Short mmCIF file of C-alpha atoms in Angstrom, two decimals:
data_model
loop_
_atom_site.label_atom_id
_atom_site.label_comp_id
_atom_site.label_asym_id
_atom_site.label_seq_id
_atom_site.Cartn_x
_atom_site.Cartn_y
_atom_site.Cartn_z
CA MET X 17 46.22 3.98 22.66
CA LYS X 18 47.46 1.06 20.58
CA LEU X 19 45.75 -1.37 22.96
CA ASP X 20 42.47 0.58 22.70
CA ALA X 21 42.67 0.54 18.90
CA ALA X 22 43.38 -3.19 18.86
CA HIS X 23 40.45 -3.80 21.22
CA THR X 24 38.16 -1.73 19.01
CA ASN X 25 39.27 -3.62 15.92
CA GLU X 26 38.66 -6.93 17.69
CA GLN X 27 35.13 -5.88 18.66
CA ARG X 28 34.46 -4.76 15.09
CA ASP X 29 35.68 -8.10 13.79
CA GLN X 30 33.45 -9.97 16.25
CA TRP X 31 30.36 -8.07 15.13
CA GLY X 32 31.32 -8.63 11.52
CA ARG X 33 31.64 -12.37 12.12
CA ILE X 34 28.22 -12.47 13.79
CA ALA X 35 26.69 -10.58 10.84
CA ALA X 36 28.33 -13.00 8.41
CA LEU X 37 27.07 -15.93 10.50
CA PHE X 38 23.51 -14.61 10.40
CA VAL X 39 23.63 -14.11 6.63
CA ALA X 40 25.03 -17.62 6.10
CA ALA X 41 22.51 -19.21 8.48
CA PHE X 42 19.65 -17.31 6.80
CA ALA X 43 20.82 -18.53 3.39
CA VAL X 44 20.96 -22.13 4.64
CA SER X 45 17.46 -21.80 6.16
CA LEU X 46 16.13 -20.42 2.87
CA ALA X 47 17.80 -23.26 0.94
CA LEU X 48 16.16 -25.78 3.28
CA ALA X 49 12.77 -24.13 2.74
CA VAL X 50 13.23 -24.38 -1.03
CA ALA X 51 14.30 -28.05 -0.75
CA LEU X 52 11.22 -28.89 1.32
CA HIS X 53 8.81 -27.39 -1.22
CA ALA X 54 10.54 -28.00 -4.54
CA GLY X 55 10.50 -30.99 -6.85
CA PRO X 56 13.49 -32.79 -8.35
CA ARG X 57 14.11 -30.38 -11.22
CA LEU X 58 16.32 -27.31 -10.89
CA ARG X 59 14.48 -25.33 -13.53
CA GLY X 60 10.98 -25.52 -14.96
CA ALA X 61 10.09 -24.53 -18.50
CA PRO X 62 7.92 -22.54 -18.39
CA ALA X 63 8.05 -21.35 -14.76
CA SER X 64 4.30 -20.73 -14.80
CA ILE X 65 1.27 -21.79 -16.85
CA ASP X 66 -0.95 -18.70 -16.98
CA VAL X 67 -4.48 -18.19 -18.23
CA PRO X 68 -5.84 -14.60 -18.23
CA GLY X 69 -9.36 -13.93 -17.05
CA SER X 70 -10.32 -12.83 -20.56
CA ALA X 71 -9.76 -16.41 -21.76
CA MET X 72 -12.19 -17.92 -19.23
CA ARG X 73 -15.86 -18.75 -19.56
CA ALA X 74 -18.78 -19.62 -17.29
CA VAL X 75 -19.73 -23.29 -17.50
CA LYS X 76 -22.41 -22.76 -14.85
CA GLY X 77 -23.89 -19.40 -13.91
CA ARG X 78 -23.82 -16.10 -15.81
CA GLY X 79 -20.68 -14.10 -16.56
CA HIS X 80 -18.88 -11.85 -19.01
CA VAL X 81 -15.38 -10.67 -19.90
CA ASP X 82 -14.47 -7.20 -18.59
CA LYS X 83 -11.13 -6.10 -20.09
CA SER X 84 -8.56 -8.61 -18.81
CA ALA X 85 -10.82 -10.15 -16.13
CA PHE X 86 -13.76 -12.53 -16.17
CA VAL X 87 -16.73 -11.45 -14.05
CA LEU X 88 -19.16 -14.04 -12.72
CA ASP X 89 -22.34 -11.98 -12.54
CA ALA X 90 -24.33 -14.59 -10.65
CA PRO X 91 -24.15 -18.31 -9.85
CA ASP X 92 -26.81 -20.73 -11.03
CA THR X 93 -30.13 -21.17 -9.26
CA ASP X 94 -28.58 -23.78 -6.96
CA GLY X 95 -26.00 -21.27 -5.75
CA MET X 96 -23.11 -22.77 -7.73
CA GLY X 97 -20.95 -21.13 -10.35
CA VAL X 98 -18.26 -22.83 -12.44
CA ILE X 99 -15.58 -20.87 -14.33
CA SER X 100 -13.41 -22.80 -16.77
CA ALA X 101 -9.78 -21.88 -17.55
CA ALA X 102 -8.55 -22.98 -20.98
CA THR X 103 -5.18 -24.42 -19.90
CA PRO X 104 -3.00 -26.59 -22.11
CA THR X 105 -2.48 -30.12 -20.83
CA PHE X 106 0.39 -30.06 -18.32
CA ASP X 107 2.21 -32.37 -15.92
CA GLY X 108 0.69 -32.08 -12.46
CA ASP X 109 3.81 -33.50 -10.82
CA GLU X 110 5.83 -30.50 -12.02
CA TYR X 111 3.22 -27.75 -11.44
CA THR X 112 1.90 -28.25 -7.93
CA ARG X 113 1.10 -24.71 -6.72
CA VAL X 114 -2.02 -23.13 -8.21
CA ALA X 115 -3.59 -19.69 -7.74
CA TRP X 116 -6.77 -18.03 -9.00
CA ARG X 117 -6.42 -14.25 -8.94
CA ILE X 118 -9.52 -12.71 -7.34
CA GLU X 119 -9.78 -9.07 -8.44
CA SER X 120 -12.90 -8.18 -6.43
CA LEU X 121 -13.61 -8.42 -2.72
CA LEU X 122 -14.59 -11.99 -1.90
CA PRO X 123 -17.96 -11.92 -0.07
CA ALA X 124 -18.28 -13.69 3.26
CA GLY X 125 -19.71 -17.20 3.17
CA VAL X 126 -18.41 -18.01 -0.31
CA GLU X 127 -16.75 -21.42 -0.71
CA LEU X 128 -14.18 -21.96 -3.45
CA ASP X 129 -12.94 -25.27 -4.89
CA MET X 130 -10.96 -26.27 -7.94
CA ILE X 131 -11.85 -29.17 -10.22
CA TRP X 132 -9.81 -30.83 -12.95
CA ARG X 133 -9.53 -33.93 -15.11
CA LYS X 134 -6.71 -36.33 -16.02
CA ARG X 135 -6.06 -38.05 -19.31
CA GLU X 136 -4.96 -41.17 -17.44
CA ARG X 137 -8.42 -41.47 -15.84
CA PRO X 138 -10.97 -40.21 -18.40
CA GLY X 139 -14.54 -39.56 -17.33
CA ARG X 140 -13.64 -38.63 -13.75
CA THR X 141 -13.51 -35.18 -12.16
CA PHE X 142 -11.27 -34.43 -9.20
CA THR X 143 -11.60 -31.63 -6.66
CA ALA X 144 -9.59 -29.77 -4.03
CA PRO X 145 -10.53 -26.89 -1.69
CA LEU X 146 -8.98 -23.47 -2.20
CA THR X 147 -7.85 -21.03 0.49
CA ALA X 148 -8.44 -17.31 -0.01
CA SER X 149 -5.20 -15.38 0.64
CA ASP X 150 -4.73 -11.67 -0.08
CA GLY X 151 -6.74 -11.66 -3.27
CA ASP X 152 -5.70 -15.15 -4.40
CA ALA X 153 -7.51 -18.46 -4.07
CA ILE X 154 -4.58 -20.82 -3.70
CA ALA X 155 -3.70 -24.46 -3.11
CA ASP X 156 -0.51 -26.48 -2.87
CA LEU X 157 -1.42 -29.79 -4.47
CA GLY X 158 1.96 -31.47 -4.10
CA GLY X 159 0.51 -34.00 -1.68
CA HIS X 160 -2.83 -34.51 -3.44
CA ALA X 161 -3.20 -38.11 -4.58
CA ASP X 162 -5.05 -37.16 -7.79
CA TRP X 163 -2.85 -34.21 -8.82
CA SER X 164 -0.46 -36.08 -11.07
CA GLY X 165 -0.10 -37.06 -14.68
CA SER X 166 -1.63 -35.08 -17.55
CA ILE X 167 -3.91 -32.38 -16.09
CA HIS X 168 -6.57 -30.58 -18.14
CA GLY X 169 -10.10 -29.22 -17.76
CA VAL X 170 -9.21 -26.93 -14.86
CA ALA X 171 -12.10 -24.90 -13.42
CA LEU X 172 -13.03 -22.80 -10.39
CA VAL X 173 -16.16 -23.76 -8.46
CA LEU X 174 -17.98 -21.15 -6.37
CA ARG X 175 -20.73 -21.92 -3.86
CA SER X 176 -22.81 -19.20 -2.20
CA GLN X 177 -26.15 -19.05 -0.44
CA THR X 178 -26.71 -15.46 -1.61
CA PRO X 179 -26.37 -13.80 -5.04
CA THR X 180 -22.64 -13.21 -5.53
CA SER X 181 -20.52 -11.51 -8.17
CA ILE X 182 -16.74 -11.90 -8.33
CA ALA X 183 -14.06 -10.93 -10.84
CA ILE X 184 -11.30 -13.40 -11.74
CA GLY X 185 -8.07 -11.88 -13.03
CA GLY X 186 -6.44 -15.12 -14.08
CA PHE X 187 -5.20 -18.61 -13.22
CA ALA X 188 -1.60 -19.72 -12.70
CA ALA X 189 -0.02 -23.11 -12.12
CA ARG X 190 3.52 -22.60 -10.80
CA SER X 191 6.42 -24.94 -11.45
CA ASN X 192 7.88 -26.67 -8.39
CA ALA X 193 11.40 -26.54 -9.83
CA TRP X 194 14.03 -25.12 -7.49
CA GLY X 195 14.43 -21.84 -9.35
CA ALA X 196 10.68 -21.18 -9.56
CA THR X 197 10.17 -22.17 -5.91
CA LEU X 198 12.86 -19.76 -4.76
CA ALA X 199 11.32 -17.01 -6.91
CA ASP X 200 7.87 -17.72 -5.41
CA ILE X 201 9.15 -17.59 -1.83
CA VAL X 202 11.04 -14.33 -2.22
CA GLY X 203 8.34 -12.85 -4.45
CA GLN X 204 5.67 -13.47 -1.80
CA TRP X 205 7.80 -11.75 0.84
CA PHE X 206 8.10 -8.53 -1.13
CA SER X 207 4.91 -8.49 -3.20
CA PRO X 208 2.91 -5.31 -2.51
CA GLY X 209 -0.35 -7.15 -1.95
CA ARG X 210 -3.64 -5.29 -2.10
CA TYR X 211 -4.68 -2.82 0.55
CA ARG X 212 -8.51 -2.90 0.27
CA GLY X 213 -8.89 -0.84 3.43
CA ARG X 214 -7.34 -3.47 5.69
CA ALA X 215 -4.87 -2.92 8.49
CA ALA X 216 -1.30 -4.03 7.93
CA ILE X 217 -1.59 -6.72 10.59
CA SER X 218 -4.46 -8.33 8.67
CA GLN X 219 -2.30 -8.34 5.53
CA MET X 220 0.37 -10.29 7.40
CA SER X 221 -2.22 -12.80 8.62
CA HIS X 222 -2.22 -14.24 5.10
CA GLU X 223 1.44 -15.20 5.35
CA SER X 224 0.55 -18.60 6.75
CA GLU X 225 -0.49 -19.42 3.17
CA HIS X 226 2.93 -18.48 1.74
CA VAL X 227 5.17 -21.20 0.39
CA ALA X 228 7.65 -20.36 3.17
CA PRO X 229 6.73 -17.41 5.45
CA MET X 230 9.59 -15.01 6.18
CA LEU X 231 9.09 -15.45 9.92
CA THR X 232 9.72 -19.20 9.60
CA VAL X 233 12.84 -18.75 7.48
CA VAL X 234 14.27 -16.02 9.73
CA ALA X 235 13.56 -18.09 12.85
CA GLY X 236 15.27 -21.04 11.18
CA GLY X 237 18.29 -18.87 10.39
CA VAL X 238 18.55 -17.63 13.98
CA GLY X 239 18.22 -21.19 15.28
CA LEU X 240 20.95 -22.44 12.94
CA GLY X 241 23.21 -19.57 13.97
CA VAL X 242 22.74 -20.30 17.68
CA ALA X 243 23.32 -24.02 17.03
CA PHE X 244 26.60 -23.19 15.26
CA LEU X 245 27.76 -21.05 18.20
CA MET X 246 26.93 -23.85 20.64
CA LEU X 247 28.76 -26.50 18.59
CA ARG X 248 31.80 -24.30 18.17
CA ALA X 249 31.89 -23.47 21.86
CA ARG X 250 31.61 -27.16 22.73
CA ARG X 251 34.52 -28.08 20.46
CA ARG X 252 36.64 -25.29 21.94
CA LYS X 253 35.42 -26.07 25.46
CA GLU X 254 34.23 -22.51 25.87
CA THR X 255 30.97 -20.89 26.92
CA VAL X 256 28.69 -19.30 24.38
CA ALA X 257 28.90 -15.53 24.56
CA PRO X 258 25.43 -14.23 25.54
CA TRP X 259 25.95 -11.09 23.46
CA ALA X 260 26.48 -13.21 20.33
CA VAL X 261 23.16 -15.03 20.84
CA ALA X 262 21.43 -11.72 21.54
CA ALA X 263 22.98 -10.25 18.39
CA LEU X 264 21.55 -13.07 16.26
CA PHE X 265 18.07 -12.53 17.68
CA LEU X 266 18.44 -8.78 17.14
CA ALA X 267 19.45 -9.32 13.51
CA GLY X 268 16.40 -11.52 12.91
CA TRP X 269 14.13 -8.98 14.56
CA LEU X 270 15.57 -6.15 12.45
CA VAL X 271 14.97 -8.07 9.21
CA LEU X 272 11.32 -8.71 10.13
CA ASP X 273 10.84 -5.15 11.35
CA LEU X 274 12.22 -3.68 8.13
CA ARG X 275 9.68 -5.68 6.17
CA TRP X 276 6.94 -4.54 8.57
CA GLN X 277 7.93 -0.93 7.95
CA MET X 278 7.79 -1.57 4.20
CA ILE X 279 4.23 -2.89 4.55
CA LEU X 280 3.22 0.14 6.65
CA TRP X 281 4.58 2.62 4.10
CA ARG X 282 2.84 0.80 1.26
CA GLN X 283 -0.40 0.84 3.24
CA HIS X 284 0.02 4.55 3.92
CA ALA X 285 0.50 5.30 0.22
CA ALA X 286 -2.50 3.15 -0.72
CA ALA X 287 -4.72 4.82 1.91
CA VAL X 288 -3.74 8.30 0.69
CA ALA X 289 -4.48 7.34 -2.93
CA GLN X 290 -7.81 5.77 -1.95
CA PHE X 291 -9.24 8.29 0.52
CA ALA X 292 -7.34 11.60 0.49
CA GLY X 293 -9.33 14.69 -0.51
CA LYS X 294 -12.71 12.92 -0.53
CA SER X 295 -15.87 13.62 1.42
CA PRO X 296 -17.07 11.05 3.99
CA ASP X 297 -19.59 9.63 1.52
CA GLU X 298 -16.93 9.40 -1.19
CA GLN X 299 -14.59 7.65 1.22
CA TYR X 300 -17.25 5.09 2.09
CA LEU X 301 -17.90 4.50 -1.62
CA ALA X 302 -14.17 4.03 -2.24
CA ASP X 303 -13.86 1.46 0.55
CA ALA X 304 -14.17 -2.30 0.18
CA ASP X 305 -17.89 -2.33 0.98
CA GLY X 306 -18.76 0.71 -1.13
CA LYS X 307 -21.67 -1.12 -2.78
CA VAL X 308 -23.18 -1.82 0.63
CA PHE X 309 -22.89 1.86 1.54
CA GLU X 310 -24.58 2.77 -1.75
CA ILE X 311 -27.61 0.71 -0.68
CA ALA X 312 -27.60 2.26 2.79
CA ARG X 313 -27.34 5.75 1.29
CA LYS X 314 -30.48 5.15 -0.79
CA VAL X 315 -32.35 4.34 2.41
CA ARG X 316 -30.77 7.25 4.30
CA ASP X 317 -31.63 9.83 1.64
CA ALA X 318 -35.06 8.47 0.72
CA PRO X 319 -38.13 10.77 1.12
CA ARG X 320 -39.47 9.11 4.26
CA ALA X 321 -40.75 9.98 7.72
CA ARG X 322 -38.26 10.46 10.53
CA PRO X 323 -37.82 9.20 13.17
CA ALA X 324 -38.99 5.68 12.37
CA ARG X 325 -37.97 2.10 13.03
CA ILE X 326 -36.19 0.61 10.03
CA LEU X 327 -36.47 -3.16 9.70
CA LEU X 328 -33.74 -4.76 7.57
CA LEU X 329 -34.69 -8.01 5.86
CA THR X 330 -31.89 -9.63 3.85
CA PRO X 331 -30.67 -13.25 3.63
CA SER X 332 -27.14 -12.35 4.83
CA THR X 333 -26.14 -11.56 8.43
CA GLY X 334 -23.08 -9.65 7.27
CA LEU X 335 -25.10 -7.54 4.84
CA ARG X 336 -27.69 -6.69 7.52
CA THR X 337 -24.95 -5.71 9.96
CA ARG X 338 -23.08 -3.43 7.55
CA ILE X 339 -26.23 -1.65 6.30
CA ALA X 340 -27.30 -1.06 9.90
CA TRP X 341 -23.87 0.36 10.74
CA PHE X 342 -24.10 2.85 7.89
CA LEU X 343 -27.63 3.90 8.96
CA TYR X 344 -26.85 4.54 12.62
CA PRO X 345 -27.83 6.53 14.71
CA GLU X 346 -31.27 5.87 13.23
CA ASN X 347 -33.47 3.25 14.93
CA VAL X 348 -32.43 0.18 12.92
CA TYR X 349 -33.64 -3.30 13.75
CA TYR X 350 -32.39 -6.57 12.28
CA ASP X 351 -32.01 -10.19 13.36
CA SER X 352 -28.36 -10.54 14.33
CA ARG X 353 -28.44 -14.32 14.50
CA MET X 354 -26.88 -16.51 11.84
CA ASP X 355 -28.82 -16.82 8.59
CA SER X 356 -30.04 -20.33 9.38
CA ARG X 357 -31.50 -19.15 12.72
CA ALA X 358 -32.95 -15.81 11.62
CA THR X 359 -36.75 -15.72 11.84
CA VAL X 360 -39.24 -14.21 9.41
CA PRO X 361 -41.37 -11.50 11.07
CA ALA X 362 -45.11 -12.08 11.15
CA PRO X 363 -47.55 -9.42 9.84
CA GLU X 364 -48.80 -8.62 13.35
CA GLN X 365 -45.23 -7.93 14.53
CA LEU X 366 -44.96 -4.94 12.19
CA ARG X 367 -46.13 -1.61 13.62
CA THR X 368 -47.72 1.25 11.74
CA GLY X 369 -44.95 3.58 10.64
CA ASP X 370 -42.30 0.87 10.46
CA GLN X 371 -40.11 1.13 7.37
CA VAL X 372 -39.18 -2.26 5.91
CA LEU X 373 -36.23 -2.82 3.59
CA LEU X 374 -36.49 -5.97 1.47
CA LEU X 375 -33.10 -6.71 -0.09
CA LEU X 376 -32.66 -10.02 -1.95
CA TYR X 377 -35.28 -11.38 0.44
CA GLY X 378 -37.48 -14.28 -0.63
CA HIS X 379 -39.62 -14.90 2.47
CA ILE X 380 -41.65 -11.68 2.07
CA THR X 381 -42.36 -9.89 -1.21
CA TRP X 382 -43.67 -6.43 -2.09
CA ASP X 383 -46.82 -6.56 -4.22
CA ARG X 384 -46.91 -3.15 -5.94
CA GLU X 385 -50.32 -3.68 -7.57
CA ARG X 386 -52.11 -4.43 -4.29
CA GLY X 387 -49.87 -2.25 -2.11
CA VAL X 388 -49.18 -5.00 0.41
CA LEU X 389 -46.34 -7.07 1.78
CA ALA X 390 -47.13 -10.68 0.94
CA TRP X 391 -46.12 -13.83 2.81
CA PRO X 392 -45.93 -17.24 1.05
CA ASP X 393 -48.88 -18.57 3.10
CA GLY X 394 -51.18 -15.79 1.83
CA ARG X 395 -50.94 -13.37 4.74
CA THR X 396 -50.53 -9.69 3.85
CA ARG X 397 -49.89 -6.32 5.46
CA ALA X 398 -50.75 -2.98 3.86
CA ALA X 399 -47.85 -0.63 3.17
CA ARG X 400 -46.82 2.46 1.21
CA GLU X 401 -43.95 2.32 -1.28
CA ILE X 402 -40.98 4.58 -0.61
CA LEU X 403 -38.34 3.14 -2.94
CA TYR X 404 -38.47 0.38 -5.53
CA ASP X 405 -35.65 -0.94 -7.72
CA GLY X 406 -36.99 -4.24 -8.99
CA PRO X 407 -38.03 -7.30 -6.97
CA GLU X 408 -34.61 -7.42 -5.28
CA PHE X 409 -34.86 -4.00 -3.57
CA SER X 410 -37.92 -2.41 -1.95
CA LEU X 411 -38.37 0.07 0.88
CA VAL X 412 -41.93 0.42 2.16
CA GLU X 413 -43.72 1.98 5.15
CA ILE X 414 -46.36 0.04 7.07
CA THR X 415 -49.76 1.75 7.08
#
């Protein structure tokens, strides 16, 4: 019995040593991640330079302040919008990670860049592309040749081929001091993120944009732990115990799985809050593309003949596809090719009884006075108005 108790205690001690080894290796891996992304200072004062959306303004395009956010209602006629953030002048060498908080769903096809100026080189404007990540447009400018010295005149540049509206919650330039870098790494691991109707796996796809993804740090910790076991075994002229290596991999897997479970439970709570107790239409309206469904619902509920072929004409492939999806199983037709390859239908291609939706479409217009669809070259086709909500939205039936 005493031998069995001693054996049990020895096994318990071995598992305890492996657990301690994993914790130590994980801490070393995290410290290495901080060292790779931090600057020379241990602490930054302040840790972040923040500008709320309410302090921003549109330099190009139209926008307004909505509570704590700034809403760009529409870019300029050339498809570009510029939103300026009133930052104090700061040292770019000490604040290398920047983020623009996007409060609304970022439409497909939108390109985001950041521009700034430097006191050391007056009269010049510098630019860097931004990457959209879980509601943030971010960039790590530590290696950018022109992100140094006294930075000011920071602004967000938006480019879009279609009318676009986005809400900006704020701008932040984060210190690259060791303390702030560690806080950013751990904060990104456990930040709740924003659900927006996405699956949990798509939320994790943004982790490649983290300062140091948890998977990388955990893998580094497991690798360091295995390396320690191999070095110790070599010095002692022993073989590495396979169970010890397996235990390290199991510990790493458990850490990642616990975080995965945390994301799943957060997603579950967000989905319940967003959709529970609502009708199908209310659920569609509460989803990320609720505004698209609202357009499709107008067409669905309009006083029109059924069945009929519905022709969708919009400048965006994604918009055509989503409206069609909401209108199925009706007979919906649209050009599924990319916007640059989509063709404009000719008058003779439209059949009597066809219902044509013109949404933000400039190649064909609805002339209410003459009751015709008009092409830029003067061709026309007679039609009857079903719905009209300004020149940007018309639903007509070919007669």
